Tab-separated table of C-alpha atoms (C1' of nucleotides) in Angstrom:
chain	number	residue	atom	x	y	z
A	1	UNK	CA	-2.937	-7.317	-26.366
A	2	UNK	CA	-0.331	-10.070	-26.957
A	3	UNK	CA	-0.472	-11.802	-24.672
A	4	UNK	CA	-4.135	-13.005	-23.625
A	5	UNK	CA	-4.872	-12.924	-20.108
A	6	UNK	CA	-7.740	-15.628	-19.835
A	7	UNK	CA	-6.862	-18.988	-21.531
A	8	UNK	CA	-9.272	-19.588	-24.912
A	9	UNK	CA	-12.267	-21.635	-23.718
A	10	UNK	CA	-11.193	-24.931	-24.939
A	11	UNK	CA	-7.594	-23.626	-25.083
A	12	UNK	CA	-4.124	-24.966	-24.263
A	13	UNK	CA	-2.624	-25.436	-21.284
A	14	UNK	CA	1.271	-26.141	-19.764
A	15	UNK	CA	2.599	-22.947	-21.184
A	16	UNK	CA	6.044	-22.793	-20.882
A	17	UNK	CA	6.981	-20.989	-17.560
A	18	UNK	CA	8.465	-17.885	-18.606
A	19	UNK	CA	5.456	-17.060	-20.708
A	20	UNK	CA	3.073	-18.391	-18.032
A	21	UNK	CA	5.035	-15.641	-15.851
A	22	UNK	CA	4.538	-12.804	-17.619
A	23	UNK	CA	0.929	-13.462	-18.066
A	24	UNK	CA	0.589	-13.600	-14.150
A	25	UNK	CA	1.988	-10.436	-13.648
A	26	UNK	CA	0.050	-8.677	-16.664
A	27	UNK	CA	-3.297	-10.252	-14.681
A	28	UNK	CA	-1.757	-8.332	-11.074
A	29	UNK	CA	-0.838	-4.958	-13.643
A	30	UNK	CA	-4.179	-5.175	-14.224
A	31	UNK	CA	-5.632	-5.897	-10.979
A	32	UNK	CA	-3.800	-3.787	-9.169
A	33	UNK	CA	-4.515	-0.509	-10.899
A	34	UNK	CA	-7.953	-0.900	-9.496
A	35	UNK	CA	-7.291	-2.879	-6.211
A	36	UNK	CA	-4.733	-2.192	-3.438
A	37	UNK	CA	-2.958	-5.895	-2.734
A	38	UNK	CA	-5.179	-7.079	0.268
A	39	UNK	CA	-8.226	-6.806	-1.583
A	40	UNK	CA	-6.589	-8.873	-4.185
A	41	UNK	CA	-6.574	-12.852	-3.213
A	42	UNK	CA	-4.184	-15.514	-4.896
A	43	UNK	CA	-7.584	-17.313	-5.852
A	44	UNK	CA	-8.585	-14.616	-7.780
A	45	UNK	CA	-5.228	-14.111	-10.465
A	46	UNK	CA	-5.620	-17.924	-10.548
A	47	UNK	CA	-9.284	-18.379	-11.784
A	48	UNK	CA	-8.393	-15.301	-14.052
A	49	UNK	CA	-5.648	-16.972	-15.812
A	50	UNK	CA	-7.685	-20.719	-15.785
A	51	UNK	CA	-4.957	-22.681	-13.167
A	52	UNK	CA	-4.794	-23.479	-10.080
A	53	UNK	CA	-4.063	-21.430	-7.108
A	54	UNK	CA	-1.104	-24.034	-5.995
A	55	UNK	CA	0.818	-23.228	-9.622
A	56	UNK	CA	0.691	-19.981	-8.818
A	57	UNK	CA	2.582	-20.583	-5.765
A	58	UNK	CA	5.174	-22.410	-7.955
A	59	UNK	CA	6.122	-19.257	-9.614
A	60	UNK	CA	5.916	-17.048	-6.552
A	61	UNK	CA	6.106	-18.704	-3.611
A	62	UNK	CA	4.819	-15.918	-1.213
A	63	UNK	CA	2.226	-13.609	-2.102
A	64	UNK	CA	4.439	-10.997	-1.140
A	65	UNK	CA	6.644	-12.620	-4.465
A	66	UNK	CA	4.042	-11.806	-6.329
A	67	UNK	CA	3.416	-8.404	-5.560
A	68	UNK	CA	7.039	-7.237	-5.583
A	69	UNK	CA	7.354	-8.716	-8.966
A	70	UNK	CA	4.219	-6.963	-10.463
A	71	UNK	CA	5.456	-3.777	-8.785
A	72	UNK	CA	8.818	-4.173	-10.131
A	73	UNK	CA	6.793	-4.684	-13.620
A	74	UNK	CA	5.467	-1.605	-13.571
A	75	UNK	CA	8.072	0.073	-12.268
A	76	UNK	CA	10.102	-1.183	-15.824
A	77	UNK	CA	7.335	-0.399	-18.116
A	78	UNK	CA	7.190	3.217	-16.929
A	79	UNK	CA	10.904	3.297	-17.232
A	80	UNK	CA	10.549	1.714	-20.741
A	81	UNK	CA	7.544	3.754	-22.103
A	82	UNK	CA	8.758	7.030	-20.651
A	83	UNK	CA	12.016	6.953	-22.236
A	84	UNK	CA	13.287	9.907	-24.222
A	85	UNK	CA	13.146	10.593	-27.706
A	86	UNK	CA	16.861	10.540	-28.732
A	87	UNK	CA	15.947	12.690	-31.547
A	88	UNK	CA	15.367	15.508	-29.785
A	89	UNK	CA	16.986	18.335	-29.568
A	90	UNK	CA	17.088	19.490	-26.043
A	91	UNK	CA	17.412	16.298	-24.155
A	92	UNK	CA	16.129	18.153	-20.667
A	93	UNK	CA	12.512	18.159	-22.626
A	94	UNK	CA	13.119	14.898	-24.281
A	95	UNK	CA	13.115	13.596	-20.376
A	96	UNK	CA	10.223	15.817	-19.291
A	97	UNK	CA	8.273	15.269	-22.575
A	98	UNK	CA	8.242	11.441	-22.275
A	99	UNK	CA	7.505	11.357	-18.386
A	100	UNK	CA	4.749	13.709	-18.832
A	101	UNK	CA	3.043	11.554	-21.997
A	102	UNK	CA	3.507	9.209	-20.334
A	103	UNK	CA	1.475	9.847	-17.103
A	104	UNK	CA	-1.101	11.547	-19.895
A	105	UNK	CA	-1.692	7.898	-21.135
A	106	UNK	CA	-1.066	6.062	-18.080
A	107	UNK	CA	-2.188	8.563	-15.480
A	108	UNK	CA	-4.598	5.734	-13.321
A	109	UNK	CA	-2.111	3.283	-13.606
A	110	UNK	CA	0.608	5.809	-12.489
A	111	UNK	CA	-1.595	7.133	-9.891
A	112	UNK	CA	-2.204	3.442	-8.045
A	113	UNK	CA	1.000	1.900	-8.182
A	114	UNK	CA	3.139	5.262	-7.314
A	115	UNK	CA	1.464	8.137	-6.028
A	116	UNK	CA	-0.881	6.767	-3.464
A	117	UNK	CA	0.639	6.933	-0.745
A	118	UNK	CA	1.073	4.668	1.637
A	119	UNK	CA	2.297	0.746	2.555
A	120	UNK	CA	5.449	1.351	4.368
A	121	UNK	CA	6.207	-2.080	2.755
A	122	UNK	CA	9.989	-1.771	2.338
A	123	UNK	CA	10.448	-3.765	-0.576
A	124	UNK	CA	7.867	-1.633	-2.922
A	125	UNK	CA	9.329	1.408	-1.210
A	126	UNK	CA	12.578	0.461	-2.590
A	127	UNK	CA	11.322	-0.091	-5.820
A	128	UNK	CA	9.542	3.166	-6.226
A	129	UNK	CA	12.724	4.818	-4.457
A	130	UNK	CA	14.798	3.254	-7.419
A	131	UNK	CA	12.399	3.981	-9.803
A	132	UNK	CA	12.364	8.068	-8.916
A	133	UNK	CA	16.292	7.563	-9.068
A	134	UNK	CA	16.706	6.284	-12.304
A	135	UNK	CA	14.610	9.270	-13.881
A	136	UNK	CA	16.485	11.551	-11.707
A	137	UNK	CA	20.049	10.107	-13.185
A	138	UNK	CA	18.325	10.574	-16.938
A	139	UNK	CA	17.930	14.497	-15.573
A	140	UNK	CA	21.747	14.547	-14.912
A	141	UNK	CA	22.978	12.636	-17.952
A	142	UNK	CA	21.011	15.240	-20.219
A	143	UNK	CA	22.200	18.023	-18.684
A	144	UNK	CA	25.754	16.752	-18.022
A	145	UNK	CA	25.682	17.776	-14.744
A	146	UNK	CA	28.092	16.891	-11.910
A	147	UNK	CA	26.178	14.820	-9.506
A	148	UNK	CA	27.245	15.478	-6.030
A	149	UNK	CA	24.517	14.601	-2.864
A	150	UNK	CA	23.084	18.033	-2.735
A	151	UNK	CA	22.723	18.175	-6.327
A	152	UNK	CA	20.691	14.951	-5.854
A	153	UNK	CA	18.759	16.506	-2.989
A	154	UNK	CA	17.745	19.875	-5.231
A	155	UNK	CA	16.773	17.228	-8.237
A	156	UNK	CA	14.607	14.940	-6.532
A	157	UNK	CA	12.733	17.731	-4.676
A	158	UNK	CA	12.337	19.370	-8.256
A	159	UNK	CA	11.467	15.674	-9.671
A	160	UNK	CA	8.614	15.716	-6.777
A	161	UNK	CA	7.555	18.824	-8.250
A	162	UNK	CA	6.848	18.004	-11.846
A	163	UNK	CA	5.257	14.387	-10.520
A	164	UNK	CA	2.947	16.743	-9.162
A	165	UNK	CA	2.378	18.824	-12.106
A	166	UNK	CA	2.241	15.403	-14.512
A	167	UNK	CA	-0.212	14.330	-12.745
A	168	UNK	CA	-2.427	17.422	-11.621
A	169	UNK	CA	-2.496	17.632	-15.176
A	170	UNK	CA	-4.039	14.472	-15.969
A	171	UNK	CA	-6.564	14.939	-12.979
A	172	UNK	CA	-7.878	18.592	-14.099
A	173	UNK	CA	-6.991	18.328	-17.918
A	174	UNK	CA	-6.662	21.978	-18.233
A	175	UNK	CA	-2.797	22.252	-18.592
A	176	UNK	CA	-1.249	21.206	-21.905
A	177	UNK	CA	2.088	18.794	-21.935
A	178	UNK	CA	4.106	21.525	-23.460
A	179	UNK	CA	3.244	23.705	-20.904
A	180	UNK	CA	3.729	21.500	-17.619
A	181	UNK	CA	7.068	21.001	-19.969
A	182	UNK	CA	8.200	24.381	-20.405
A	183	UNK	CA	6.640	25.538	-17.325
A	184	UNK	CA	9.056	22.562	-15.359
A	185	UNK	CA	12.367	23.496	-17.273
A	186	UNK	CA	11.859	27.198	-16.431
A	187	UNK	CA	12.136	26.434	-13.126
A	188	UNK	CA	15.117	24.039	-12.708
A	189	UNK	CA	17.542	26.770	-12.815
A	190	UNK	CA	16.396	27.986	-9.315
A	191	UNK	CA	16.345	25.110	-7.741
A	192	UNK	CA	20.051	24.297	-8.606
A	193	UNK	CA	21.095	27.964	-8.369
A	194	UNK	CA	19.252	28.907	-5.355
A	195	UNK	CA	21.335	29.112	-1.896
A	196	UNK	CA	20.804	25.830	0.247
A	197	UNK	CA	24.068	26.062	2.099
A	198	UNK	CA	25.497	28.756	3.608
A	199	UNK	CA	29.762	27.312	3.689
A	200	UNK	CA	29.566	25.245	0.025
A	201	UNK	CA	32.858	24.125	-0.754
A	202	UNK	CA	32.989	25.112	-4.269
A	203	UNK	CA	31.794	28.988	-6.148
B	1	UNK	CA	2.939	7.774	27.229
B	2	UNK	CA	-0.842	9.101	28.098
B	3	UNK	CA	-2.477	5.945	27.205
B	4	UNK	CA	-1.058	2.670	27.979
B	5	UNK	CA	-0.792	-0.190	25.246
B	6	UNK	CA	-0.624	-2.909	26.903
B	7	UNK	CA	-3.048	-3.787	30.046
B	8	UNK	CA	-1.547	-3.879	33.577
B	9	UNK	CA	-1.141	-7.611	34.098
B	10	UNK	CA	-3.935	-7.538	36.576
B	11	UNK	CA	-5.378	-4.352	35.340
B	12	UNK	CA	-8.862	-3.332	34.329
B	13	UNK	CA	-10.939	-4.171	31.878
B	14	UNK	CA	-14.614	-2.926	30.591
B	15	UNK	CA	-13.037	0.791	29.437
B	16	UNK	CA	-15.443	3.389	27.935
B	17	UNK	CA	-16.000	3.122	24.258
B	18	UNK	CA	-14.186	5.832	23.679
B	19	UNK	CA	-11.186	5.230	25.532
B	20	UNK	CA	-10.497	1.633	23.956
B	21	UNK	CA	-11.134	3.082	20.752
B	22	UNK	CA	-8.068	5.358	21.078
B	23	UNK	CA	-6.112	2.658	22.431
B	24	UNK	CA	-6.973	0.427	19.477
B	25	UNK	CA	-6.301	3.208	17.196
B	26	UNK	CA	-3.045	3.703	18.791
B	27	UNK	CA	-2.254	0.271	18.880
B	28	UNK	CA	-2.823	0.532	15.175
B	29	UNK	CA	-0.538	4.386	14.570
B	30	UNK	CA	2.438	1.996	16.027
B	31	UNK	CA	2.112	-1.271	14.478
B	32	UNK	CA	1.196	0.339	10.396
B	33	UNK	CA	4.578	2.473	11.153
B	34	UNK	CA	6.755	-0.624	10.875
B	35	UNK	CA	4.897	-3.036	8.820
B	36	UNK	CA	2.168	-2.763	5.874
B	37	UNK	CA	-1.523	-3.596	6.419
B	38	UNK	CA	-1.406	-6.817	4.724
B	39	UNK	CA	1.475	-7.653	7.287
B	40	UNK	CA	-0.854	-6.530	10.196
B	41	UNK	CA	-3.499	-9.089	11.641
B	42	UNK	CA	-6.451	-7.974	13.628
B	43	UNK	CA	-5.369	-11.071	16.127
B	44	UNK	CA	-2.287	-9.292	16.592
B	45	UNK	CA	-3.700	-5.945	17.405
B	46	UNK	CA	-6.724	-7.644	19.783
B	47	UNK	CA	-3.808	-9.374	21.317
B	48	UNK	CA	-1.814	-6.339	22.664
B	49	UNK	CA	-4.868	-4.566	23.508
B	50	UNK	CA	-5.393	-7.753	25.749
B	51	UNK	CA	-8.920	-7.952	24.391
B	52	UNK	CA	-10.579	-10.454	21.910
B	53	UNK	CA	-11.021	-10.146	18.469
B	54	UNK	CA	-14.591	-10.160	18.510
B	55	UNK	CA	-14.324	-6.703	20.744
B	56	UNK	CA	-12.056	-4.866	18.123
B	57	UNK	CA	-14.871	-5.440	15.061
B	58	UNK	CA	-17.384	-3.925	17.996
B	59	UNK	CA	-15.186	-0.582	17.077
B	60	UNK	CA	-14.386	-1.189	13.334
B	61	UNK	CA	-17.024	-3.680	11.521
B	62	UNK	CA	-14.335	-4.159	9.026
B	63	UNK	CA	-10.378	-4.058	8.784
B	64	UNK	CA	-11.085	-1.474	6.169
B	65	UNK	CA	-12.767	0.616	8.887
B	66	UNK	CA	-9.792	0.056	11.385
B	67	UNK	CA	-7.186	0.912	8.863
B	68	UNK	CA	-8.867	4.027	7.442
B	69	UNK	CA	-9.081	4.975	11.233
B	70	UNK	CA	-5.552	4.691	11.954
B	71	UNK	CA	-4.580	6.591	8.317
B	72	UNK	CA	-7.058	9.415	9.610
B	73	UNK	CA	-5.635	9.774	13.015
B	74	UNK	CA	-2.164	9.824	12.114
B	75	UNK	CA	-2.909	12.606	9.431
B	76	UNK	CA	-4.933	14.149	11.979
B	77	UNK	CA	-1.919	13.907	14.114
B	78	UNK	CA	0.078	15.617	11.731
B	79	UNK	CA	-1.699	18.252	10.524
B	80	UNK	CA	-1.792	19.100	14.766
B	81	UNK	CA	1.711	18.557	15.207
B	82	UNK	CA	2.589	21.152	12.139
B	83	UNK	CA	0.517	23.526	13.266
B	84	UNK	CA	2.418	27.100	12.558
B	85	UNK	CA	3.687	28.957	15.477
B	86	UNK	CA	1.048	31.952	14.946
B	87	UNK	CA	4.377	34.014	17.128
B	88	UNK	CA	5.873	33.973	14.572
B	89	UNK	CA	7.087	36.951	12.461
B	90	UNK	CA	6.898	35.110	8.569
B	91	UNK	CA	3.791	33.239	8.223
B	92	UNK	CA	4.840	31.531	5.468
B	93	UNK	CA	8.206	30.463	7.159
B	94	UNK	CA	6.189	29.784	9.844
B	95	UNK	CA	4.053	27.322	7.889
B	96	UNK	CA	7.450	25.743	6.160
B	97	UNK	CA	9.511	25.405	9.780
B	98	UNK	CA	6.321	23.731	11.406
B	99	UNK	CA	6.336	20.833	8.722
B	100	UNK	CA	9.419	20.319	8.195
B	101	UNK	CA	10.907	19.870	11.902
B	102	UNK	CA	7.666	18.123	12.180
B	103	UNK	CA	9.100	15.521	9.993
B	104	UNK	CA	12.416	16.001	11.798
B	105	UNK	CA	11.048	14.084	14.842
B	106	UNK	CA	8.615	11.925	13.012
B	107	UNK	CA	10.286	11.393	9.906
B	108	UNK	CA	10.258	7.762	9.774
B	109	UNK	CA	6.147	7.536	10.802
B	110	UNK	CA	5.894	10.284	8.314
B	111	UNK	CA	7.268	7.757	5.791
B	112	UNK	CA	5.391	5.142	6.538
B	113	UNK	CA	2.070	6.492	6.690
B	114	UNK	CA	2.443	8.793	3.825
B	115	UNK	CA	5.379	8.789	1.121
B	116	UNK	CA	6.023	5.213	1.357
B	117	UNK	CA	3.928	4.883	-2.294
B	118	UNK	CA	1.740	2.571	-3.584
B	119	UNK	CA	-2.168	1.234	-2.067
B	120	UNK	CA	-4.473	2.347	-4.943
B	121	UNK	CA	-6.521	2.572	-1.944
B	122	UNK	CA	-9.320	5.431	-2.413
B	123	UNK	CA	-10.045	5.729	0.837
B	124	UNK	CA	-6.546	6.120	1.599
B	125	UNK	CA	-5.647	8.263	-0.763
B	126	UNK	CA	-7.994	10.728	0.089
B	127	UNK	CA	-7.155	10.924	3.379
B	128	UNK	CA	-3.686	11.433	1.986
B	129	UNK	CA	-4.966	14.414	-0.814
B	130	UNK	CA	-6.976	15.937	2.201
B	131	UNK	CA	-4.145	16.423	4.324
B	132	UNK	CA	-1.965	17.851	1.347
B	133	UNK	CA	-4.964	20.232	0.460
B	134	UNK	CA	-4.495	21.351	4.333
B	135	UNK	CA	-0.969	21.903	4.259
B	136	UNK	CA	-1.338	23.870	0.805
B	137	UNK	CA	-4.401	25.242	2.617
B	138	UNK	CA	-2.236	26.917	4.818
B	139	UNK	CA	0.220	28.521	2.681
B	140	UNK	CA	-2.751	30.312	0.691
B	141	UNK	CA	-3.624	31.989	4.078
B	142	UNK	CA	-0.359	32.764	5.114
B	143	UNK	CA	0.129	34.575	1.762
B	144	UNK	CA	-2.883	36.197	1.439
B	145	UNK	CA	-3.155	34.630	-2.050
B	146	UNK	CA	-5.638	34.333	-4.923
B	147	UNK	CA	-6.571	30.674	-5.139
B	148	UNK	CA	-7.693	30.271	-8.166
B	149	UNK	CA	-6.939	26.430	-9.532
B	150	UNK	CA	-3.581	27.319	-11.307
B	151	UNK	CA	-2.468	28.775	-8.347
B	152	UNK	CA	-4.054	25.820	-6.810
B	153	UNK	CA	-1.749	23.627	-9.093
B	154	UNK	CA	1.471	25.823	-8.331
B	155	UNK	CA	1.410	24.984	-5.182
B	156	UNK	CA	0.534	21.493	-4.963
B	157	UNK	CA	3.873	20.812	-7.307
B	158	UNK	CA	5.669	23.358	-4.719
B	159	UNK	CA	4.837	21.507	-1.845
B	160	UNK	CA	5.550	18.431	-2.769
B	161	UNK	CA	9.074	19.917	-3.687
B	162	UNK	CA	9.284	21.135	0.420
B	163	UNK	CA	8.480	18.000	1.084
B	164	UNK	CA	10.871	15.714	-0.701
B	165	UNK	CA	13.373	18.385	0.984
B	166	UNK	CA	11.780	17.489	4.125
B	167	UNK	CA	12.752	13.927	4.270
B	168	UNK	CA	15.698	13.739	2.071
B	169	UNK	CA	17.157	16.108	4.884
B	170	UNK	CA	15.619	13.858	7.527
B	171	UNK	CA	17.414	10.669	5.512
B	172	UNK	CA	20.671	12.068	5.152
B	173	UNK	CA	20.447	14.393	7.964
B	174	UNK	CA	23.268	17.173	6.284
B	175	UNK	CA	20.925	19.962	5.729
B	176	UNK	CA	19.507	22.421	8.805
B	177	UNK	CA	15.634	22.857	8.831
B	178	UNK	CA	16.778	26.700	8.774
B	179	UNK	CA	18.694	25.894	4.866
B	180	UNK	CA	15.108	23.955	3.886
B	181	UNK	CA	12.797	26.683	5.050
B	182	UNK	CA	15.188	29.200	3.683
B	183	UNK	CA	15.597	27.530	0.063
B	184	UNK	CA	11.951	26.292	-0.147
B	185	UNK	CA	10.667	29.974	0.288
B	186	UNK	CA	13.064	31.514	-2.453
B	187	UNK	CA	11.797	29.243	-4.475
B	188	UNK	CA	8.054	30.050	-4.113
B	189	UNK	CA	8.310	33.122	-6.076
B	190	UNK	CA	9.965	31.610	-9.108
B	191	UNK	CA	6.925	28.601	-9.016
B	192	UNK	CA	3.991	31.367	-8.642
B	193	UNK	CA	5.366	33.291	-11.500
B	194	UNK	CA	6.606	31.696	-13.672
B	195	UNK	CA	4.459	31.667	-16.794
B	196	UNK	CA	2.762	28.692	-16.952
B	197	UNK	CA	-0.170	29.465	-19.189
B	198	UNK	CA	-0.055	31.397	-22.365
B	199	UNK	CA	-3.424	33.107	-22.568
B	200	UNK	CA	-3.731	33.990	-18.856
B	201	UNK	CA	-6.648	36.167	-17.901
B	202	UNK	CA	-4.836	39.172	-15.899
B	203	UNK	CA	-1.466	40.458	-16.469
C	1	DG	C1'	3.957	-44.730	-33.007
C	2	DA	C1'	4.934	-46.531	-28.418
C	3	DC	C1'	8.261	-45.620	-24.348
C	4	DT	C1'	10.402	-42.753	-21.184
C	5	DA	C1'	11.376	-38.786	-18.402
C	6	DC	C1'	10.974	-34.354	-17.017
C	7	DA	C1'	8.414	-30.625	-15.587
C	8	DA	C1'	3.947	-28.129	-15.816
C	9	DC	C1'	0.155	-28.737	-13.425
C	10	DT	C1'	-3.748	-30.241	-9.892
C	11	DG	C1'	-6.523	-31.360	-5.527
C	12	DA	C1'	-6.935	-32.222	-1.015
C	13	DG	C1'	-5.902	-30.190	3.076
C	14	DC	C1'	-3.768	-27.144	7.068
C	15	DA	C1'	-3.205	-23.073	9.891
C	16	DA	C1'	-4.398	-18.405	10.135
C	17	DC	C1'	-7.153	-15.002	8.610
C	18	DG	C1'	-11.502	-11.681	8.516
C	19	DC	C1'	-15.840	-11.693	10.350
C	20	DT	C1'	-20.490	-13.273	12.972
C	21	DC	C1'	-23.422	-14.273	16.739
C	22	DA	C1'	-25.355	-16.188	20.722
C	23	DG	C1'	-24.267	-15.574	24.802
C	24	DT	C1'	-21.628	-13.902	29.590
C	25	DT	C1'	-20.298	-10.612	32.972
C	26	DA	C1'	-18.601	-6.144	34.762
C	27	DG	C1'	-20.139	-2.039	36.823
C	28	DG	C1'	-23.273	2.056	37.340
C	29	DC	C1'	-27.966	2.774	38.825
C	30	DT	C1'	-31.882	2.752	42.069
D	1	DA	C1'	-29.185	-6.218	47.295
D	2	DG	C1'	-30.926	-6.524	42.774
D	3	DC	C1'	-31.258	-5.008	38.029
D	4	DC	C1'	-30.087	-3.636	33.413
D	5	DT	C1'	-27.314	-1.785	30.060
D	6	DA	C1'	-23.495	-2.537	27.298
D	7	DA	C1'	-18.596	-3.932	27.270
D	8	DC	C1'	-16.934	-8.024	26.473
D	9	DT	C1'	-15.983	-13.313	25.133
D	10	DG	C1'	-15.766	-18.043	22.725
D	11	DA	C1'	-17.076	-21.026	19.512
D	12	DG	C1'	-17.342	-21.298	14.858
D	13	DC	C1'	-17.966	-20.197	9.555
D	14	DG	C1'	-16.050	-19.245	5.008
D	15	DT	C1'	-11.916	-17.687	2.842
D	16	DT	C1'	-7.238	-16.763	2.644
D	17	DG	C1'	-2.106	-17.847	2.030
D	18	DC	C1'	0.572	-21.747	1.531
D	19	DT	C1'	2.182	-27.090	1.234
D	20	DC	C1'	2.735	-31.507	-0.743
D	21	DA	C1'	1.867	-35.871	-2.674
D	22	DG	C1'	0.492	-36.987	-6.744
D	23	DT	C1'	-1.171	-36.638	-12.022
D	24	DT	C1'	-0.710	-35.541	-16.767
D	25	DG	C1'	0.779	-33.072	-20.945
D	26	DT	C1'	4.638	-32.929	-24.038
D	27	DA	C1'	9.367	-33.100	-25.902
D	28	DG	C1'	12.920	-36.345	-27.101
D	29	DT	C1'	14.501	-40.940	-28.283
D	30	DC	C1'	14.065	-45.502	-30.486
DNA sequence: GACTACAACTGAGCAACGCTCAGTTAGGCT
DNA sequence: AGCCTAACTGAGCGTTGCTCAGTTGTAGTC
């Protein structure tokens, strides 16, 4: 979209290097939502974006580089495009309602660079760990909730669970966002209310 | 342990087909535990089987073939390994207790192989939604339960909820498989009926 | 508008990779 | 002993990730 991926035939070269970046790592968004990284070669992103394989290697010296920063793209524009709508009124469904659109838009996308399982590559593992966090803390700053481990515990477990949902949704396309929403908020009550421990220090 | 690695420094060679192709594949289980496929070389894996690489693409024509090999055997291996106790009074506690002490001992390989995100891989990943089907497979029968695809979709967002218990209690290692089981199963009521739909057929 | 200087860029090339194939040799059979 | 199947090897091909010495576009000065 704005930024073109493939130089114009006759077009211009020597782009200045942050811009030259960021089309890089649109070229492995885009490659990698089809592709895991091994059956994605260096050669490749550089005949797609018209330079040479050894620039590449000037912006990310290992391919490894490369993939953690196209990861870590991702990982920001879900973050970004799932955000929630301030203007709502019940911030809990602002949170759900924007990470469910969002995997109702970007579903494939979602589905190859987070859910498929598999790498035990400890950088992108980190990444995706961070990533689950961060949607997890926007879960505790709308409900205004005290945050200790075992809170954290119950939320991510019930974060795992609408994942699921978001995206069994998208696969079968029989469930309706406001559904998978309501359906998810229903439930987070029991999971935070539900015994886990039998000697908690508080109630 | 039953199979040896490594060759005795003098040791045999020629094995049966069958017999190297377990070793390889085992060779392969411990190796894509630690260290992504991309990270892995096929000289590497020849080399502690103490064989050339020529041999290994006898077994697996491509790297593709070896890795979806490994993924299947150590899915296979799980879904052995979590096998319910049929002894057992509560089949559906039965069912929970298997998995998650399962990942108790083999949390980290667990990890690895299958929560570590990321591959867009579709081989991979349906080895990975095959062995979820399995587990959820299992729950159906313990319960005697309708499985209609709702239910289907229920549980699927349920289980991955036990199992983000599973190994957030095998990372921080504070919670008792007893307090997982326990809390996962109180919450299966609450995630089979709670509405979901609005126009549902019975009820 | 030519000169300079910096930095974006290239091309040739290396080691290691995935993969192939024409062979070699171990080991069970008669 | 000799044979014959098939488990195995070694040399080698094209491609990969990665390096480095060098080239060239372009912004800034005069």
């Amino acid at each position: 979209m704005s930024t073109p991926l493939q130089e114009a035939s006759k077009g211009r070269r020597r782009l200045p290097p942050e811009e030259r970046r960021r089309q890089l790592v649109a070229i492995g968004l885009q490659e990698l939502s089809t592709r895991p990284i091994h059956a994605l070669s260096i050669d490749r992103v550089a005949e797609i974006a018209g330079i040479s394989r050894s620039l590449l290697f000037r912006y990310f010296p290992t391919k490894q580089d490369f993939y953690v920063a196209v990861v870590g793209a991702a990982s920001r524009r879900l973050l970004r495009a799932a955000n929630p709508d301030p203007q709502e009124q019940d911030p809990l469904r602002a949170v759900l309602r924007a990470f469910v659109s969002f995997i109702d838009r970007h579903g494939d996308n979602y589905q190859a660079f987070f859910h498929s399982g598999f790498g035990s590559d400890p950088q992108i593992a980190a990444i995706h760990d961070s990533m689950r966090d961060t949607m997890v803390e926007r879960v505790v700053t709308a409900l205004n909730y005290d945050d200790d481990l075992l809170t954290r515990i119950r939320l991510r477990a019930w974060w795992a669970l609408v994942e699921s949902l978001a995206i069994d949704r998208f696969r079968e396309g029989m469930l309706s966002v406001d559904e998978v929403v309501d359906y998810s908020a229903a439930l987070l009550p029991a999971v935070l209310n539900s015994p886990l421990t039998f000697p908690e220090s508080g109630s």
